[in-house]
Short mmCIF file of C-alpha atoms in Angstrom, two decimals:
data_model
loop_
_atom_site.label_atom_id
_atom_site.label_comp_id
_atom_site.label_asym_id
_atom_site.label_seq_id
_atom_site.Cartn_x
_atom_site.Cartn_y
_atom_site.Cartn_z
CA MET M 22 151.99 119.78 109.87
CA LYS M 23 153.62 121.97 112.42
CA TYR M 24 151.66 123.95 114.93
CA ILE M 25 151.16 127.48 113.69
CA ARG M 26 152.65 130.11 115.94
CA HIS M 27 152.92 133.80 115.19
CA GLU M 28 151.72 133.13 111.60
CA ASN M 29 148.56 134.31 110.01
CA ILE M 30 146.76 131.32 108.51
CA PHE M 31 145.18 133.58 105.93
CA VAL M 32 148.57 134.61 104.59
CA LEU M 33 149.64 130.96 104.25
CA ILE M 34 146.42 129.93 102.55
CA GLY M 35 146.52 133.02 100.34
CA GLY M 36 150.08 132.21 99.26
CA ILE M 37 149.17 128.62 98.38
CA LEU M 38 146.15 129.83 96.44
CA LEU M 39 148.25 132.48 94.65
CA PHE M 40 150.71 129.93 93.39
CA ALA M 41 147.93 127.47 92.43
CA LEU M 42 146.19 130.20 90.44
CA LEU M 43 149.51 131.01 88.73
CA ILE M 44 149.90 127.41 87.63
CA TRP M 45 146.27 127.30 86.44
CA TRP M 46 146.62 130.60 84.54
CA ILE M 47 149.77 129.48 82.67
CA ARG M 48 148.30 126.01 81.92
CA SER M 49 145.07 127.47 80.52
CA GLY M 50 147.16 129.87 78.39
CA ASP M 51 149.21 126.92 77.05
CA ILE M 52 146.06 125.03 76.18
CA ARG M 53 144.56 128.01 74.28
CA GLU M 54 147.81 128.67 72.49
CA SER M 55 148.29 125.03 71.45
CA LYS M 56 144.70 124.82 70.16
CA LYS M 57 145.26 128.01 68.16
CA LEU M 58 148.49 126.63 66.66
CA GLU M 59 146.82 123.28 65.86
CA GLU M 60 144.22 125.12 63.79
CA GLN M 61 147.12 126.64 61.77
CA ASN M 62 148.90 123.25 61.65
CA LEU M 63 151.84 124.58 63.63
CA GLU M 64 153.55 123.42 66.86
CA MET M 65 154.53 125.27 69.97
CA ASP M 66 158.23 126.16 69.97
CA SER M 67 160.56 124.98 72.69
CA ILE M 68 161.13 128.50 74.12
CA THR M 69 157.44 128.85 74.88
CA LYS M 70 157.33 125.42 76.47
CA MET M 71 160.38 126.20 78.55
CA ARG M 72 158.82 129.46 79.83
CA SER M 73 155.87 127.48 81.02
CA TRP M 74 157.85 124.86 82.79
CA ARG M 75 159.88 127.52 84.58
CA VAL M 76 156.69 128.97 85.97
CA TYR M 77 155.49 125.51 87.02
CA ILE M 78 158.72 124.85 88.87
CA ILE M 79 158.80 128.24 90.59
CA ALA M 80 155.15 128.04 91.61
CA GLY M 81 155.56 124.42 92.72
CA PHE M 82 158.42 125.40 94.99
CA GLY M 83 156.29 128.19 96.31
CA ILE M 84 153.43 125.86 97.16
CA ILE M 85 155.83 123.42 98.83
CA ALA M 86 157.38 126.26 100.89
CA PHE M 87 153.95 127.48 102.07
CA VAL M 88 152.79 123.92 102.91
CA LEU M 89 155.95 123.25 104.94
CA LYS M 90 155.26 126.46 106.89
CA LEU M 91 151.95 124.91 107.95
#
């Protein structure tokens, strides 16, 4: 990790936590929705799955960007 100059460590840690919470929130929503659909003997459609993966990718890149700033 690079030496931190002119950067607030709390901003970096907060950004990492924000993106991690975003991933956790979307994942927990997917689990709840899939359980609800299983009770009705249905499956999650591809559009809903794609929306989740877009969020995972965006948040993953955000975490990587904040980690590389450290």
